């Protein structure tokens, strides 16, 4: 259709789909497949629609690639070129692997956003049900101009989205599976890779140093899993391992962390003891320092585990709060440069004082300084949570003010004397009386108001839905004019049919229903009128077009 | 308060157990201060000893609050002087010296700048560096006493900076006339320091040992000596330096040595006079008899003394060459030394004193360099002075590594009463208190004193904010225990892991888990890692582990607190008897649950411990098992007590060992924990414990306001003054 403008990234020939030979195209935004000898695609998926790709195991005869969509459907491609099947598949897979995550986020975000909108707006939800679920218009059309508008109006929720921390167990989530022939398979997702990079910047650095030039991505991760780095109980032995450097860096980082010391003096174990015993005094002398050299391998591997767990937790914590820390780091830096000669002394006491005060204060013994408040007794707390919007900031009046004004009004009322002659001119008064007497201008509305009571509420509700739905469709319809592109032309035709379908499937049954209930039929009159106007507009447009064509 | 008042009235000693976080410190302070105000002649000074630097500072801050309250209520400021004293490391303001990281370095550097002869040389040679703060203090600081007020460590430093005086020496000087002194145990118990610092403190003082559950170990540590081959080597070089210096001095300044000789003939008479007139606190290293005699002739001249030390050193070296473990008493050792190298008992006893004198005469600047020879001389004095209460054990190698020779001579004190005896004798009231002192009667026995009051208090709680549970079985009914036979049992380790895993899923914020020993923890962590339990725990919380390195552990602790603070939640794996279990509090969300894996028995195979147990049995009729259980339970109680620091705090206490259910163990827990263990929670499975904890935590998480406590565990002034409350209080007072 519009493939001309698209950039084709990869073309794989001899790919079968549903037992039909064809060619697979990977383009900038979608993947498509067309049967051989035809110049249109029978299969075309946007990347954003694809949830994941699956590949057949290496040992299998058929080399296949399966795409699973968000809707749950799946499409399987069979790479049939005997000599290069595997290579073709790998190429397609690699490319997809790079492309999918980019779109995935977008798709997820969109889905989330749509979901959120539907949940928050019951009217919209009803509309969605009326139009999309009953297949009057497609979901895409429904969202087409809605999302854009919303995205443009308030982009703020995206920009300062809350940073998500890292699960402490992300390494545990990589469950190794045996693949049957003495090997292990690790499943890595983009999220896990992201977590690894954020937690271990050293690995990220290695990755960016090595991956495109020296190693493929797969090799990199294979080595990662083989390294002692991932297995925390293994002790660093080989020097060829590219991760041994990482481990060293980590160790260095840990050391700097340790030498930095702790800010809170209450947890600083080193300065806890006031007077340590001199060397040589005391009972317990089995210091580990002497036995360090003759530690067994097992012991040192155990302590390596402990060290790495501490490090891991610290890194996870740091990755989670990195952004927040930046500010505080700067603050502490500036303060330390102020007194750079003896910073420890100038810098410590405030922290220490605060901590000490915290430690000796008991909140239940504090005299409450706040004015007495009445505790809020909630029967249904969720109603409180989702209650009406908070009041705009207003000028609050004190009770004294209120009493004063009440007094004032009372006083005014007491001395109030109506001067009726000056209220209205006599002509105006007569015309008003005429208008209000039966048969007058203003009394005609009374009959219409009566409908309000005549029609049962459920019908009213239904009518309301119909109005909303019709309004939505009509909005789509009218937004097509002036019809100046091919696309709009198509759309207007489609919308017309949508409107007709709406009239048939929704409006007519409703009309019949009211008739059955012996209600006045002109309930739907206005709706029909609106539709009619649209039809006539369409008619005019179509005849004009025909004329232009001929 | 009542018990304390009785103690003070009777001028006797007391043992008080009060739960942590119930205002132990402030009650002690307020009563004693009030007593001091009422009877200024009866009680002249309060000496408050605590364990760690933060605790000392906390006490001073509470005291400050109390004094502020006094001024507010009475409208006049009282002229109390209270100050904290700590080591040079925490008080030094000299820019170069205070930047050193280790206490020993600071002490050594300080000494090299402030020693009397250094200053004397400075007069002739102004280029020689001295500490200007000390000079300033020495010239003017002593004339004006420190103005009345409350001085914490930082206040002292600030004051010192303002005046240009050395805060450390100022504090040491001021404690003599201060009304309240707050410092660490060591200043009273360690004879080496007490001699310097606390010698002249007034007799009419009240001494409070807070957090005193470990006081016997502090006493023992301060009197025990270990000598390794390295010590001896360093001692050898020390002696060589001494020899050289003596030669040098002899050529230049022989008069100095003659002067010293004269002094030694005079003997230690001055010190003797001082002690008899009751001005000095007795030093257990320097027994009374020595003071009456002159230094014996055989070691009076400097060369002779150095030769004597050399001989003694050679003898010790030969003793360390043994191939098997030797254990002997002090008299045996003396007999042997007399036979082998003809060293008499008498000169040995003067060793320490003689060395001090020599070091002074020779103007040795860096005392820290001579720590080895000082150690040896202290050992010599101790071994020749006390025939009772000490034992000598020579081990040629460590038990775990029998192939590597690493000979150590342990001279270990087995009787804590030796170190603390002068304190009890000198001061009119000594109060020993802690959150966990049960069973109370054992302390007077091992410390050898007769208290007038002994009491254990519980808490009045508006809600049961502690929930002790004894988990005795796993879900598969395997008995949980850390006893030696099942220590390596995978079923037990797995069940322990499950317990932690399940708890990590239901407990909010922080969990602290204690293991019985470091080795045990390492093994368990390794096998949890292999079984994947740790990974599962990581899904719920971050894991931090105590290591043997203090700096690393500090960092882990801070990160742990950070993780609790930001809501991620964390688990700290730690060791009973470790630094964390002794000094760190886990208030509120820093510790919502404490899990005690196993019973923290001390390593019973150690020869030193065996000797001590034997001694206890013979001297004090305390059975080995009783003492071991007592020791294990006080550490367990100390660990779990870390989590509750007040009435608004709450926490689970999980004892994961079936042995806790036995009456002899349970009975040794503090009363305030014991009374919350009900019979239903004596032998729970992991699942049952989880159910109970869930219920408990949910209840505790409800808002808890001041009004809920009023009238129950919190009284307003009106309530306190009301008639029936007073009646109730007197009733309670009579009961106890």
mmCIF file of N, CA, C and O in Angstrom, chain B residues 672-708:
data_model
loop_
_atom_site.group_PDB
_atom_site.id
_atom_site.type_symbol
_atom_site.label_atom_id
_atom_site.label_comp_id
_atom_site.label_asym_id
_atom_site.label_seq_id
_atom_site.Cartn_x
_atom_site.Cartn_y
_atom_site.Cartn_z
ATOM 1 N N UNK B 672 11.268 -9.105 81.710
ATOM 2 C CA UNK B 672 10.363 -8.385 80.817
ATOM 3 C C UNK B 672 10.171 -9.079 79.485
ATOM 4 O O UNK B 672 9.206 -8.814 78.782
ATOM 5 N N UNK B 673 11.075 -9.996 79.133
ATOM 6 C CA UNK B 673 10.835 -10.799 77.930
ATOM 7 C C UNK B 673 10.067 -12.057 78.310
ATOM 8 O O UNK B 673 9.101 -12.445 77.663
ATOM 9 N N UNK B 674 10.498 -12.653 79.429
ATOM 10 C CA UNK B 674 9.889 -13.907 79.865
ATOM 11 C C UNK B 674 8.383 -13.828 80.025
ATOM 12 O O UNK B 674 7.659 -14.727 79.626
ATOM 13 N N UNK B 675 7.917 -12.718 80.585
ATOM 14 C CA UNK B 675 6.490 -12.676 80.910
ATOM 15 C C UNK B 675 5.615 -12.586 79.668
ATOM 16 O O UNK B 675 4.403 -12.703 79.752
ATOM 17 N N UNK B 676 6.226 -12.347 78.505
ATOM 18 C CA UNK B 676 5.421 -12.305 77.289
ATOM 19 C C UNK B 676 5.476 -13.604 76.496
ATOM 20 O O UNK B 676 4.840 -13.710 75.448
ATOM 21 N N UNK B 677 6.244 -14.560 76.967
ATOM 22 C CA UNK B 677 6.251 -15.852 76.285
ATOM 23 C C UNK B 677 5.130 -16.688 76.882
ATOM 24 O O UNK B 677 5.168 -16.999 78.066
ATOM 25 N N UNK B 678 4.147 -17.002 76.089
ATOM 26 C CA UNK B 678 3.106 -17.861 76.655
ATOM 27 C C UNK B 678 3.349 -19.305 76.239
ATOM 28 O O UNK B 678 4.125 -19.580 75.317
ATOM 29 N N UNK B 679 2.691 -20.192 76.939
ATOM 30 C CA UNK B 679 2.991 -21.614 76.740
ATOM 31 C C UNK B 679 2.695 -22.063 75.314
ATOM 32 O O UNK B 679 3.272 -23.014 74.830
ATOM 33 N N UNK B 680 1.796 -21.354 74.671
ATOM 34 C CA UNK B 680 1.435 -21.744 73.311
ATOM 35 C C UNK B 680 2.549 -21.519 72.314
ATOM 36 O O UNK B 680 2.590 -22.139 71.264
ATOM 37 N N UNK B 681 3.436 -20.612 72.633
ATOM 38 C CA UNK B 681 4.448 -20.291 71.632
ATOM 39 C C UNK B 681 5.813 -20.851 72.003
ATOM 40 O O UNK B 681 6.826 -20.251 71.744
ATOM 41 N N UNK B 682 5.799 -22.023 72.605
ATOM 42 C CA UNK B 682 7.069 -22.591 73.052
ATOM 43 C C UNK B 682 7.748 -23.451 72.003
ATOM 44 O O UNK B 682 8.960 -23.549 71.958
ATOM 45 N N UNK B 683 6.966 -24.109 71.192
ATOM 46 C CA UNK B 683 7.570 -25.025 70.224
ATOM 47 C C UNK B 683 6.800 -24.937 68.909
ATOM 48 O O UNK B 683 6.083 -25.842 68.523
ATOM 49 N N UNK B 684 6.967 -23.814 68.236
ATOM 50 C CA UNK B 684 6.180 -23.572 67.043
ATOM 51 C C UNK B 684 6.882 -24.126 65.815
ATOM 52 O O UNK B 684 8.097 -24.302 65.803
ATOM 53 N N UNK B 685 6.105 -24.383 64.778
ATOM 54 C CA UNK B 685 6.724 -24.649 63.486
ATOM 55 C C UNK B 685 6.865 -23.310 62.778
ATOM 56 O O UNK B 685 6.350 -22.290 63.233
ATOM 57 N N UNK B 686 7.565 -23.352 61.654
ATOM 58 C CA UNK B 686 7.786 -22.107 60.917
ATOM 59 C C UNK B 686 6.451 -21.496 60.512
ATOM 60 O O UNK B 686 6.219 -20.304 60.693
ATOM 61 N N UNK B 687 5.553 -22.341 60.006
ATOM 62 C CA UNK B 687 4.264 -21.835 59.554
ATOM 63 C C UNK B 687 3.468 -21.186 60.672
ATOM 64 O O UNK B 687 2.891 -20.122 60.508
ATOM 65 N N UNK B 688 3.472 -21.855 61.806
ATOM 66 C CA UNK B 688 2.719 -21.302 62.936
ATOM 67 C C UNK B 688 3.291 -19.959 63.356
ATOM 68 O O UNK B 688 2.551 -19.007 63.628
ATOM 69 N N UNK B 689 4.600 -19.908 63.354
ATOM 70 C CA UNK B 689 5.233 -18.652 63.734
ATOM 71 C C UNK B 689 4.861 -17.550 62.757
ATOM 72 O O UNK B 689 4.601 -16.414 63.158
ATOM 73 N N UNK B 690 4.802 -17.915 61.485
ATOM 74 C CA UNK B 690 4.451 -16.905 60.478
ATOM 75 C C UNK B 690 3.041 -16.402 60.711
ATOM 76 O O UNK B 690 2.774 -15.200 60.670
ATOM 77 N N UNK B 691 2.146 -17.333 61.019
ATOM 78 C CA UNK B 691 0.758 -16.912 61.269
ATOM 79 C C UNK B 691 0.674 -15.954 62.449
ATOM 80 O O UNK B 691 0.039 -14.910 62.378
ATOM 81 N N UNK B 692 1.339 -16.340 63.540
ATOM 82 C CA UNK B 692 1.306 -15.493 64.735
ATOM 83 C C UNK B 692 1.913 -14.123 64.448
ATOM 84 O O UNK B 692 1.398 -13.097 64.877
ATOM 85 N N UNK B 693 3.017 -14.134 63.696
ATOM 86 C CA UNK B 693 3.688 -12.868 63.415
ATOM 87 C C UNK B 693 2.814 -11.957 62.579
ATOM 88 O O UNK B 693 2.734 -10.764 62.823
ATOM 89 N N UNK B 694 2.161 -12.559 61.597
ATOM 90 C CA UNK B 694 1.279 -11.768 60.738
ATOM 91 C C UNK B 694 0.249 -11.044 61.587
ATOM 92 O O UNK B 694 0.026 -9.847 61.442
ATOM 93 N N UNK B 695 -0.354 -11.801 62.466
ATOM 94 C CA UNK B 695 -1.385 -11.239 63.325
ATOM 95 C C UNK B 695 -0.814 -10.104 64.176
ATOM 96 O O UNK B 695 -1.377 -9.015 64.246
ATOM 97 N N UNK B 696 0.330 -10.402 64.760
ATOM 98 C CA UNK B 696 0.972 -9.421 65.643
ATOM 99 C C UNK B 696 1.309 -8.137 64.882
ATOM 100 O O UNK B 696 0.998 -7.033 65.322
ATOM 101 N N UNK B 697 1.911 -8.314 63.716
ATOM 102 C CA UNK B 697 2.359 -7.136 62.969
ATOM 103 C C UNK B 697 1.178 -6.289 62.526
ATOM 104 O O UNK B 697 1.219 -5.070 62.560
ATOM 105 N N UNK B 698 0.111 -6.974 62.139
ATOM 106 C CA UNK B 698 -1.053 -6.230 61.691
ATOM 107 C C UNK B 698 -1.624 -5.395 62.823
ATOM 108 O O UNK B 698 -2.023 -4.266 62.655
ATOM 109 N N UNK B 699 -1.631 -6.004 64.002
ATOM 110 C CA UNK B 699 -2.169 -5.280 65.157
ATOM 111 C C UNK B 699 -1.293 -4.084 65.508
ATOM 112 O O UNK B 699 -1.782 -3.003 65.804
ATOM 113 N N UNK B 700 0.005 -4.328 65.436
ATOM 114 C CA UNK B 700 0.933 -3.284 65.857
ATOM 115 C C UNK B 700 0.958 -2.121 64.884
ATOM 116 O O UNK B 700 1.290 -1.000 65.253
ATOM 117 N N UNK B 701 0.629 -2.418 63.628
ATOM 118 C CA UNK B 701 0.748 -1.361 62.630
ATOM 119 C C UNK B 701 -0.348 -0.315 62.761
ATOM 120 O O UNK B 701 -0.307 0.709 62.108
ATOM 121 N N UNK B 702 -1.341 -0.589 63.596
ATOM 122 C CA UNK B 702 -2.396 0.407 63.786
ATOM 123 C C UNK B 702 -1.809 1.638 64.460
ATOM 124 O O UNK B 702 -0.843 1.546 65.200
ATOM 125 N N UNK B 703 -2.404 2.779 64.191
ATOM 126 C CA UNK B 703 -1.858 3.981 64.821
ATOM 127 C C UNK B 703 -1.923 3.892 66.343
ATOM 128 O O UNK B 703 -2.863 3.349 66.909
ATOM 129 N N UNK B 704 -0.870 4.400 66.950
ATOM 130 C CA UNK B 704 -0.747 4.290 68.392
ATOM 131 C C UNK B 704 -0.521 5.695 68.917
ATOM 132 O O UNK B 704 0.480 6.331 68.616
ATOM 133 N N UNK B 705 -1.495 6.184 69.657
ATOM 134 C CA UNK B 705 -1.408 7.591 70.041
ATOM 135 C C UNK B 705 -1.114 7.729 71.513
ATOM 136 O O UNK B 705 -1.196 6.784 72.285
ATOM 137 N N UNK B 706 -0.831 8.958 71.842
ATOM 138 C CA UNK B 706 -0.502 9.249 73.220
ATOM 139 C C UNK B 706 -1.680 8.912 74.138
ATOM 140 O O UNK B 706 -1.495 8.388 75.229
ATOM 141 N N UNK B 707 -2.882 9.180 73.646
ATOM 142 C CA UNK B 707 -4.049 8.976 74.514
ATOM 143 C C UNK B 707 -4.205 7.516 74.914
ATOM 144 O O UNK B 707 -4.693 7.206 75.989
ATOM 145 N N UNK B 708 -3.769 6.619 73.989
ATOM 146 C CA UNK B 708 -3.907 5.200 74.305
ATOM 147 C C UNK B 708 -3.071 4.813 75.511
ATOM 148 O O UNK B 708 -3.377 3.884 76.237
#
